[in-house]
mmCIF file of N, CA and C in Angstrom:
data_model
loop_
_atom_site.group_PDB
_atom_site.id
_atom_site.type_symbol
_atom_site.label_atom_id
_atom_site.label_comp_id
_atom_site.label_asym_id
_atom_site.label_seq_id
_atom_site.Cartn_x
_atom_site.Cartn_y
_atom_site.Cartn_z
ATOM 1 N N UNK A 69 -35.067 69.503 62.148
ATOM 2 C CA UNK A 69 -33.821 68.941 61.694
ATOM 3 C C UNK A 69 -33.717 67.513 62.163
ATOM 4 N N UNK A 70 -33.070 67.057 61.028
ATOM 5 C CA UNK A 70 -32.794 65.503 61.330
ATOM 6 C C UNK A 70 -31.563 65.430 62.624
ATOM 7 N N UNK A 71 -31.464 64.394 62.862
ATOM 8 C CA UNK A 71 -30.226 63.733 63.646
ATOM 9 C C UNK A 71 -28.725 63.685 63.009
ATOM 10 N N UNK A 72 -29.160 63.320 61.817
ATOM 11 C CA UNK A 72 -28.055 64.020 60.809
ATOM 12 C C UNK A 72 -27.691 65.121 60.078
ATOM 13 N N UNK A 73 -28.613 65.507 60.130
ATOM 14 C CA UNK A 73 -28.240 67.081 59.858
ATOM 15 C C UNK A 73 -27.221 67.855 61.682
ATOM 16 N N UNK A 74 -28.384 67.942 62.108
ATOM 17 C CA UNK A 74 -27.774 68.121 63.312
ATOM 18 C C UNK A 74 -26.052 67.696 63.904
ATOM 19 N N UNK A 75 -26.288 66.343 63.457
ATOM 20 C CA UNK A 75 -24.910 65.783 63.649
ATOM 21 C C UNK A 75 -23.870 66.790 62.912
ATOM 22 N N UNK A 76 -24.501 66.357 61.525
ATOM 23 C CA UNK A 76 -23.512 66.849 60.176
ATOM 24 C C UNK A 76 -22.542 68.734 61.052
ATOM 25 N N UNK A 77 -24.221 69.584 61.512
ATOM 26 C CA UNK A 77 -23.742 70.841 61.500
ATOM 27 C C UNK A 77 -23.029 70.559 62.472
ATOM 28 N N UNK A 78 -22.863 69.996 64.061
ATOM 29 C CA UNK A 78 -21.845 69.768 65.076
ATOM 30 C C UNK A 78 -20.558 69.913 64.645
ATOM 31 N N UNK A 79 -20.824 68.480 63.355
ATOM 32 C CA UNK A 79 -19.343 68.207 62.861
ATOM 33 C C UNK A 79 -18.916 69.209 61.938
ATOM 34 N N UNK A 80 -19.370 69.873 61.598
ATOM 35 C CA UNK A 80 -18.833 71.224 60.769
ATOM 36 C C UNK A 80 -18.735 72.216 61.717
ATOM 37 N N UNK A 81 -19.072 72.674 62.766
ATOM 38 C CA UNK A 81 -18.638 73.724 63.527
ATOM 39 C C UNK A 81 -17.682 72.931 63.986
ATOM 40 N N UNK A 82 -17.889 72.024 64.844
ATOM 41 C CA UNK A 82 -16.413 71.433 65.224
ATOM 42 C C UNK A 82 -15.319 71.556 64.421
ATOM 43 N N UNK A 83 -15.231 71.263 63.629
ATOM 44 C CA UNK A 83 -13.966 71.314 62.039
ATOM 45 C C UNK A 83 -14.007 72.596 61.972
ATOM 46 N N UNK A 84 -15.124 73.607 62.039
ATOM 47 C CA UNK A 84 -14.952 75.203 61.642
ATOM 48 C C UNK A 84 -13.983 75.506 63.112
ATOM 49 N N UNK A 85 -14.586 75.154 63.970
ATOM 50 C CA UNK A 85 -13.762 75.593 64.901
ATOM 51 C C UNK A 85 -12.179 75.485 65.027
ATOM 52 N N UNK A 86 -11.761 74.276 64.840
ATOM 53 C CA UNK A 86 -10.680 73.554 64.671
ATOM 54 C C UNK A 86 -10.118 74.250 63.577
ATOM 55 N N UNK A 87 -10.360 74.435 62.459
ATOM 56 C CA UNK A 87 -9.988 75.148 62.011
ATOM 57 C C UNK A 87 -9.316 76.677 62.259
ATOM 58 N N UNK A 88 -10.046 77.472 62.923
ATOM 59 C CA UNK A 88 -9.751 78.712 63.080
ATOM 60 C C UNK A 88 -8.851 78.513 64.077
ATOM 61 N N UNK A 89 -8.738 77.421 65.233
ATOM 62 C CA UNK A 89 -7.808 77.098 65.920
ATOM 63 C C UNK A 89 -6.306 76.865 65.731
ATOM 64 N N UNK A 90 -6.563 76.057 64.298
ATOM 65 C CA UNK A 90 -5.406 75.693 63.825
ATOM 66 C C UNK A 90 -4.585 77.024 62.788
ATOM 67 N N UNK A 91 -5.786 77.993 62.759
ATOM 68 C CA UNK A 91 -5.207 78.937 61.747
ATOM 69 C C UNK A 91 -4.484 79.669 62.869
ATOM 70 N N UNK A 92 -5.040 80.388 63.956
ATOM 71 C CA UNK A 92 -4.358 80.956 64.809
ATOM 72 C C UNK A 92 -2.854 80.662 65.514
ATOM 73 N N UNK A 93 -3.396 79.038 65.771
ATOM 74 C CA UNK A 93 -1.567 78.347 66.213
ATOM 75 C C UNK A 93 -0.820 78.608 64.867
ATOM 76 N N UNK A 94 -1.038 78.726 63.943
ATOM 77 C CA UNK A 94 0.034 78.927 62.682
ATOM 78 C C UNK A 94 0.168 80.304 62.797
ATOM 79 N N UNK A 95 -0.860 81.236 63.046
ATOM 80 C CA UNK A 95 -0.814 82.912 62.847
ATOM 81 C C UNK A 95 0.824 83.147 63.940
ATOM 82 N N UNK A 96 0.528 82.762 65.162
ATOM 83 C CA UNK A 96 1.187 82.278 66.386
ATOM 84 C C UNK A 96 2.418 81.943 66.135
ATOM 85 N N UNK A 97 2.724 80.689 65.718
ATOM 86 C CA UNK A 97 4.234 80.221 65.470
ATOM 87 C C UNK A 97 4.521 81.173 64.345
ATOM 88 N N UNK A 98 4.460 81.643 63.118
ATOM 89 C CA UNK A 98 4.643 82.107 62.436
ATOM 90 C C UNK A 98 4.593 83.729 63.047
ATOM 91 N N UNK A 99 4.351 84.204 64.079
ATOM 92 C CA UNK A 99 4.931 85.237 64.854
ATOM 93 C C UNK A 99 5.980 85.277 65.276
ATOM 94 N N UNK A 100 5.992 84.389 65.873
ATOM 95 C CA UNK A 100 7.068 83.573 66.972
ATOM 96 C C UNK A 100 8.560 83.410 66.120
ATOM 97 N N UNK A 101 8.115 82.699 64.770
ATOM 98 C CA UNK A 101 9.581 82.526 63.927
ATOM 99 C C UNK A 101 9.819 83.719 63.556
ATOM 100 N N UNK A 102 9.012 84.884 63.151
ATOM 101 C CA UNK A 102 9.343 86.065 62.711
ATOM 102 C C UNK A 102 10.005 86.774 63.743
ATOM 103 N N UNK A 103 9.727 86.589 65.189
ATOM 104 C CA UNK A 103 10.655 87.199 66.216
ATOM 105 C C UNK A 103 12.018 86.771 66.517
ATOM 106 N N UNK A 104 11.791 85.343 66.355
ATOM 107 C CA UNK A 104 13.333 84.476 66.230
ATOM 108 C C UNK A 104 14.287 85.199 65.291
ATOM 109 N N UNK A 105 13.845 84.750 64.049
ATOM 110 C CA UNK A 105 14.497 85.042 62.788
ATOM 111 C C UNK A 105 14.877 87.024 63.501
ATOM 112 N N UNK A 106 14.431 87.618 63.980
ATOM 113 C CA UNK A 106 14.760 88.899 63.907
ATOM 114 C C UNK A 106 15.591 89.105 65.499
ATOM 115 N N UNK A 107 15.473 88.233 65.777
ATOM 116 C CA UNK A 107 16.535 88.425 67.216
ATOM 117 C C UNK A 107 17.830 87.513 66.422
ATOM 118 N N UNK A 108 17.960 86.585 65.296
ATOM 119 C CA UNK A 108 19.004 86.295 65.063
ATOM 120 C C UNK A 108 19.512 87.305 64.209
ATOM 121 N N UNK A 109 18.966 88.131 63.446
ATOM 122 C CA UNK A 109 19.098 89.164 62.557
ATOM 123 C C UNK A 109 19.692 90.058 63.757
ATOM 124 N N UNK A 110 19.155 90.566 64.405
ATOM 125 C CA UNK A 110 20.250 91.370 65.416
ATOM 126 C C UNK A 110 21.397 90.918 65.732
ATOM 127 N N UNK A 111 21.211 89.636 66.324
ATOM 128 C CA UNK A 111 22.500 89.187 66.662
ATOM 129 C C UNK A 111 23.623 88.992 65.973
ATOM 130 N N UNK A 112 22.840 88.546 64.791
ATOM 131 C CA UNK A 112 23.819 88.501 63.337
ATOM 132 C C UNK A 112 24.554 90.353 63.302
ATOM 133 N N UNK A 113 23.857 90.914 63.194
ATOM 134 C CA UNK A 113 24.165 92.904 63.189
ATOM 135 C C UNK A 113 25.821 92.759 64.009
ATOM 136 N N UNK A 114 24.985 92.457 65.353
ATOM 137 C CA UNK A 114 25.921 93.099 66.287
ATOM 138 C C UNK A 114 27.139 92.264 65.936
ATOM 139 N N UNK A 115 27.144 90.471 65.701
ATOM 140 C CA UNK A 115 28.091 89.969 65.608
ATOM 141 C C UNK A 115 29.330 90.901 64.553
ATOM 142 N N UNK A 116 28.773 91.352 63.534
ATOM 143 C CA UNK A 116 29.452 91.847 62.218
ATOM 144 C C UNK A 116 29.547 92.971 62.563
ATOM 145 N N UNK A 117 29.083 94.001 63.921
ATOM 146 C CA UNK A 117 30.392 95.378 64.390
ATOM 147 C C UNK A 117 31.057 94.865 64.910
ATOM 148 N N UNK A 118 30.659 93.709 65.981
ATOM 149 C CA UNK A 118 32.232 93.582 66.731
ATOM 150 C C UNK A 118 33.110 92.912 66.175
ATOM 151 N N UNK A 119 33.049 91.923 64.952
ATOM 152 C CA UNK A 119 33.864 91.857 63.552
ATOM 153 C C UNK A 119 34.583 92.978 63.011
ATOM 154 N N UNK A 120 33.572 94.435 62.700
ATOM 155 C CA UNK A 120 34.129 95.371 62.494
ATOM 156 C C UNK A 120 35.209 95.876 63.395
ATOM 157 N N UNK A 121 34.627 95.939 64.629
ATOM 158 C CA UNK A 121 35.722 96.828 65.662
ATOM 159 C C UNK A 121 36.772 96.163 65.959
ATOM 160 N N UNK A 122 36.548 95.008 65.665
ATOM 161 C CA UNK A 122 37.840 93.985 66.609
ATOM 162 C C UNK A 122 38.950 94.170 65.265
ATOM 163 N N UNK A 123 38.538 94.078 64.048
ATOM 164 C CA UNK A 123 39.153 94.357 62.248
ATOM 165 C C UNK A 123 39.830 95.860 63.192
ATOM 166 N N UNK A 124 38.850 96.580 62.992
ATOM 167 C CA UNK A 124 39.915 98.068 63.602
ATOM 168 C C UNK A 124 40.721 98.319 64.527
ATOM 169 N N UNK A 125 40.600 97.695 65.183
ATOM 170 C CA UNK A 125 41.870 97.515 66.229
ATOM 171 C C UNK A 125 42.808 96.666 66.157
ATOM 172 N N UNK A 126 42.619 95.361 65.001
ATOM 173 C CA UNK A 126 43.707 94.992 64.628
ATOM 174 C C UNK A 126 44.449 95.725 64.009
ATOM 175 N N UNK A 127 43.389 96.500 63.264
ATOM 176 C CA UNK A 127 44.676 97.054 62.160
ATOM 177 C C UNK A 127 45.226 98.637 62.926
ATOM 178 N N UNK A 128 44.584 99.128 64.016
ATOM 179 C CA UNK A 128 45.426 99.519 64.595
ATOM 180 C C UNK A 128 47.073 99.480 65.260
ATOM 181 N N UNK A 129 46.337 97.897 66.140
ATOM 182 C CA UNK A 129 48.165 97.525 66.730
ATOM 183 C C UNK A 129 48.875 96.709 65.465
ATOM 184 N N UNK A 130 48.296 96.656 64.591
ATOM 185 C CA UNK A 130 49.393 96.764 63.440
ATOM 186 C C UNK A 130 50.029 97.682 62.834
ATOM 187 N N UNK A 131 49.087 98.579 63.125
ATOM 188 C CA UNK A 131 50.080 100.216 62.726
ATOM 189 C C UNK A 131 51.315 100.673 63.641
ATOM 190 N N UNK A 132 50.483 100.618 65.157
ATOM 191 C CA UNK A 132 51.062 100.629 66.343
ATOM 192 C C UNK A 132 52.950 99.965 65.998
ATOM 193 N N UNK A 133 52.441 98.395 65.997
ATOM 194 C CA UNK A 133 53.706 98.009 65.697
ATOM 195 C C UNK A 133 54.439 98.069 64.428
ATOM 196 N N UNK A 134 54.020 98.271 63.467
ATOM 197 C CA UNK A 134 54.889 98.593 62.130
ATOM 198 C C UNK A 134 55.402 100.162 62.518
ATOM 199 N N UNK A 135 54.948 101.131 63.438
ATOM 200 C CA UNK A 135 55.392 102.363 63.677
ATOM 201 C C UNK A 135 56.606 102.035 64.953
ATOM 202 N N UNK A 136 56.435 101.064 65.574
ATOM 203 C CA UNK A 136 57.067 100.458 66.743
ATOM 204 C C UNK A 136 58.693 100.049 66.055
ATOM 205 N N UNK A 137 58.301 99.539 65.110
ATOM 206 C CA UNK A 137 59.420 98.698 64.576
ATOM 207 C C UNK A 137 60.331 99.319 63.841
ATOM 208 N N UNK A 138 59.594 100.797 62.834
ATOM 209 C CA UNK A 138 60.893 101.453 62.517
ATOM 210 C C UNK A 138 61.161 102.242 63.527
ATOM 211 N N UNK A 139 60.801 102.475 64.772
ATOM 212 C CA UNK A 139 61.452 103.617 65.881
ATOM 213 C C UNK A 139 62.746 102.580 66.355
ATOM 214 N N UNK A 140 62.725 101.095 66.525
ATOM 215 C CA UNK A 140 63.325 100.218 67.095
ATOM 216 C C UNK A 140 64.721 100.013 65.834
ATOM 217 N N UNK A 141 64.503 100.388 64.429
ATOM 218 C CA UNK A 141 65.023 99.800 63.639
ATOM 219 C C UNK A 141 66.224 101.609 63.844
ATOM 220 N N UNK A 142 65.225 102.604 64.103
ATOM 221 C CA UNK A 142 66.273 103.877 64.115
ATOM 222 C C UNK A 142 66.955 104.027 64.986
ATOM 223 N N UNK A 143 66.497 103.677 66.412
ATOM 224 C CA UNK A 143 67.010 103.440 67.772
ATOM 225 C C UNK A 143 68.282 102.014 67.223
ATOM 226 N N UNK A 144 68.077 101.307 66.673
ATOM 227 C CA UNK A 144 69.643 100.376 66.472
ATOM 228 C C UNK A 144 70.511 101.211 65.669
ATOM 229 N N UNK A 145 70.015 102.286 64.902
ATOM 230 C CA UNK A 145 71.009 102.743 63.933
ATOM 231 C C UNK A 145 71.913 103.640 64.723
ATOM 232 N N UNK A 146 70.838 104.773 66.065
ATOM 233 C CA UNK A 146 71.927 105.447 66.765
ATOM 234 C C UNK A 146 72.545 104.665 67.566
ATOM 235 N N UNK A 147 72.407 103.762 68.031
ATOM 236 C CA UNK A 147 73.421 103.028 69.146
ATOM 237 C C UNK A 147 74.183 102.033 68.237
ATOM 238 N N UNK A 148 74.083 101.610 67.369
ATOM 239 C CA UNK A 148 75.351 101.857 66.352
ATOM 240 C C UNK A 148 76.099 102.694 66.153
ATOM 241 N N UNK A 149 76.104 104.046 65.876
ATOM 242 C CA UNK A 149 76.461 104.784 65.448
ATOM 243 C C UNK A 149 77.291 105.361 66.942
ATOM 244 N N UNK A 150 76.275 105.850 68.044
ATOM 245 C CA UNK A 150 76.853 105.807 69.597
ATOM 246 C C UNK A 150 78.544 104.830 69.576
ATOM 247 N N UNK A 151 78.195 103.531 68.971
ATOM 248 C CA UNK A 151 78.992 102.452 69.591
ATOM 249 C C UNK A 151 80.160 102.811 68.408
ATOM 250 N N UNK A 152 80.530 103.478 67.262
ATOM 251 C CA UNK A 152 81.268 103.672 66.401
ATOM 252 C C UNK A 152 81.692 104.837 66.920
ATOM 253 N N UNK A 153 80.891 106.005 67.350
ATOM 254 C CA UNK A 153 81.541 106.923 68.312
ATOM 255 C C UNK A 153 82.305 106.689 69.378
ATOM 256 N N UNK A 154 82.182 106.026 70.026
ATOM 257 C CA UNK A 154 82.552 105.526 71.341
ATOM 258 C C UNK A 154 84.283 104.717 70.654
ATOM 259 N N UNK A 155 84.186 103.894 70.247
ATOM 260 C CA UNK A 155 85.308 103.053 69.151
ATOM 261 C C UNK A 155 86.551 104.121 68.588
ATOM 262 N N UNK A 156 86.024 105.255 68.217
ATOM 263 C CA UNK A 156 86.380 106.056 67.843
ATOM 264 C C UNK A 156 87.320 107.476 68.957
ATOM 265 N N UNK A 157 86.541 107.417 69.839
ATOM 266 C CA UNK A 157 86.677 108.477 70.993
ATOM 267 C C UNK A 157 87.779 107.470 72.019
ATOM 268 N N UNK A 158 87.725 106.307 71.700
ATOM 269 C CA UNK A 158 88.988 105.159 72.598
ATOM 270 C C UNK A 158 90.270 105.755 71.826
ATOM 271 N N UNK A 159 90.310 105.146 70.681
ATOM 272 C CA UNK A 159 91.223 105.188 69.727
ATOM 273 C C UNK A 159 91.843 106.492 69.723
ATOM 274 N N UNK A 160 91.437 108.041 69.876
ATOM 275 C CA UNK A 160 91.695 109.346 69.752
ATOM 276 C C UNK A 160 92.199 109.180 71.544
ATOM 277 N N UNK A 161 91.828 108.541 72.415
ATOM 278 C CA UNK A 161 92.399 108.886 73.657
ATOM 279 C C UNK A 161 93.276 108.048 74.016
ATOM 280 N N UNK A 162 93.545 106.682 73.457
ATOM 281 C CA UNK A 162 94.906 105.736 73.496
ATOM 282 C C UNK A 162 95.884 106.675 72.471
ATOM 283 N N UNK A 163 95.943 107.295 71.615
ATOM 284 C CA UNK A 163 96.412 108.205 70.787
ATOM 285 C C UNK A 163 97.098 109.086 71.587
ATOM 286 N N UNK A 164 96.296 109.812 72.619
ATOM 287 C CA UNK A 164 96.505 111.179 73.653
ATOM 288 C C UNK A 164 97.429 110.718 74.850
ATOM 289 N N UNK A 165 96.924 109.601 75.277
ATOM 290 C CA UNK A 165 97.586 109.071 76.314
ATOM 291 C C UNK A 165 99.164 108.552 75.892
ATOM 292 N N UNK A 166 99.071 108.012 74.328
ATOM 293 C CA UNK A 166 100.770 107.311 74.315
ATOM 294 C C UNK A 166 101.702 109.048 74.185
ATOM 295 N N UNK A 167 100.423 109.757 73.163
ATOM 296 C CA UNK A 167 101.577 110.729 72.927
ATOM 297 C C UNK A 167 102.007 111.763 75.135
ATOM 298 N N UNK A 168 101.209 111.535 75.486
ATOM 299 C CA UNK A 168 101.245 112.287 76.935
ATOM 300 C C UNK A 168 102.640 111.285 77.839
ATOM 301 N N UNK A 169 102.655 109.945 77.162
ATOM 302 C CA UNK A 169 103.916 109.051 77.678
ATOM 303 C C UNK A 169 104.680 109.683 77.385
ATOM 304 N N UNK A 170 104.945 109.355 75.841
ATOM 305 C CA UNK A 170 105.934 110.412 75.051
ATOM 306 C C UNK A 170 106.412 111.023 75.388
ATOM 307 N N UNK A 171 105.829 112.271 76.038
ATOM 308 C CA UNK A 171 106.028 113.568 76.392
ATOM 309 C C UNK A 171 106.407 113.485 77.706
ATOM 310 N N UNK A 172 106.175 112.804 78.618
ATOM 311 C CA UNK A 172 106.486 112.430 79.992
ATOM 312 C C UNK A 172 107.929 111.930 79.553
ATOM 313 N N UNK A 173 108.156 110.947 79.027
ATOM 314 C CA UNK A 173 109.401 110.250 78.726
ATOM 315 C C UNK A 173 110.763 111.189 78.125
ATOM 316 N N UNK A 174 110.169 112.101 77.212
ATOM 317 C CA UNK A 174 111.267 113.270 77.053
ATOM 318 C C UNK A 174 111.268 114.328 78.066
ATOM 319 N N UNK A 175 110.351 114.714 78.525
ATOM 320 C CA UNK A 175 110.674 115.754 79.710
ATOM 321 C C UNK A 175 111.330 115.040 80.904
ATOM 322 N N UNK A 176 111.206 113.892 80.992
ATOM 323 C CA UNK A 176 112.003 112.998 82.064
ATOM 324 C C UNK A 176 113.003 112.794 81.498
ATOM 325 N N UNK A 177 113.632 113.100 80.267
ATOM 326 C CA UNK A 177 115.010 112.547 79.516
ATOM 327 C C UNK A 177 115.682 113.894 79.829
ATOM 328 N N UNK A 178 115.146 114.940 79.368
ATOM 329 C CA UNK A 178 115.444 116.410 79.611
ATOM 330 C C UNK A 178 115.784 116.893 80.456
ATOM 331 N N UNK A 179 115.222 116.415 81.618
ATOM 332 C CA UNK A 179 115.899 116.761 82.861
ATOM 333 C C UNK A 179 116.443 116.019 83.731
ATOM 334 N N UNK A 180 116.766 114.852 82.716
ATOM 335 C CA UNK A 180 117.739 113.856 83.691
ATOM 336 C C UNK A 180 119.059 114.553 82.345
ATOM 337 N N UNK A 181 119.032 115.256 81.433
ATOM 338 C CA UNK A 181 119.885 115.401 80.720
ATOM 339 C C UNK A 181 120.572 116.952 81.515
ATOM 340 N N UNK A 182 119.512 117.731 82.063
ATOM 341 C CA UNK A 182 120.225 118.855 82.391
ATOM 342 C C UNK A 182 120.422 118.318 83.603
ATOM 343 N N UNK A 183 120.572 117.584 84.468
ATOM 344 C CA UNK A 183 120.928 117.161 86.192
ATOM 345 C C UNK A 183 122.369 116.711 85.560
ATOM 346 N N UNK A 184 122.602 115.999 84.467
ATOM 347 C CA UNK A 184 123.949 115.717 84.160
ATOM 348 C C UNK A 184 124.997 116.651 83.958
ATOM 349 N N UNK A 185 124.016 117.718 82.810
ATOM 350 C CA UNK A 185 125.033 118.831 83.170
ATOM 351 C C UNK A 185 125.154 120.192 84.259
ATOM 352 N N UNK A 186 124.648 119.821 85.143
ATOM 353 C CA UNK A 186 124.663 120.761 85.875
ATOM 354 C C UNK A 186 125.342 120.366 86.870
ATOM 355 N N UNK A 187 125.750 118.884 87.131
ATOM 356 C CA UNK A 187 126.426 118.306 88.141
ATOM 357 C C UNK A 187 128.254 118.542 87.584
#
């Protein structure tokens, strides 16, 4: 073999080599992005349950409180209703009490009427 031949084959294994070198660093990164890409793919997953779960528990304490709010809205209706009782139960005992004057006031007339005649 010549000097150039010789050369030539160097420089072709060299380049062959380089080659397979360069195929491997690509085999390599192109692993590497496929693991990326799939750890963001998880992460992406998990992000979109706890999207999900956090969605379900909103719409829980929204139930929570829309169930909150008519107990609060029935609870004003009896203490309304308490407070119209109450309004009511005054009025029936200022009623009891004038007529119990009343009645004090004639039995005190009555027997300041019989002390007159008995004197």
């Amino acid at each position: 073999m010549t000097t150039n031949d010789r050369d030539f084959d160097q420089l072709f294994s060299l380049v062959t080599e380089m080659r397979k070198v360069m195929i491997d660093m690509k085999n390599d990164m192109e692993t590497r992005f496929d693991q990326v890409e799939s750890r963001f793919s998880e992460m992406d997953k998990r992000f979109d349950d706890m999207k999900s779960n956090m969605e379900t528990r909103f719409l829980k304490v929204d139930k929570r409180f829309d169930e909150m709010k008519e107990e609060h809205v029935v609870m004003n209706r009896r203490i309304g209703n308490l407070e119209t009782a109450q309004l009511e139960t005054n009025a029936r005992l200022s009623k009891v009490e004038d007529s119990q004057m009343k009645t004090a006031a004639a039995l005190t007339a009555i027997a300041d009427a019989i002390k007159e005649r008995t004197k």
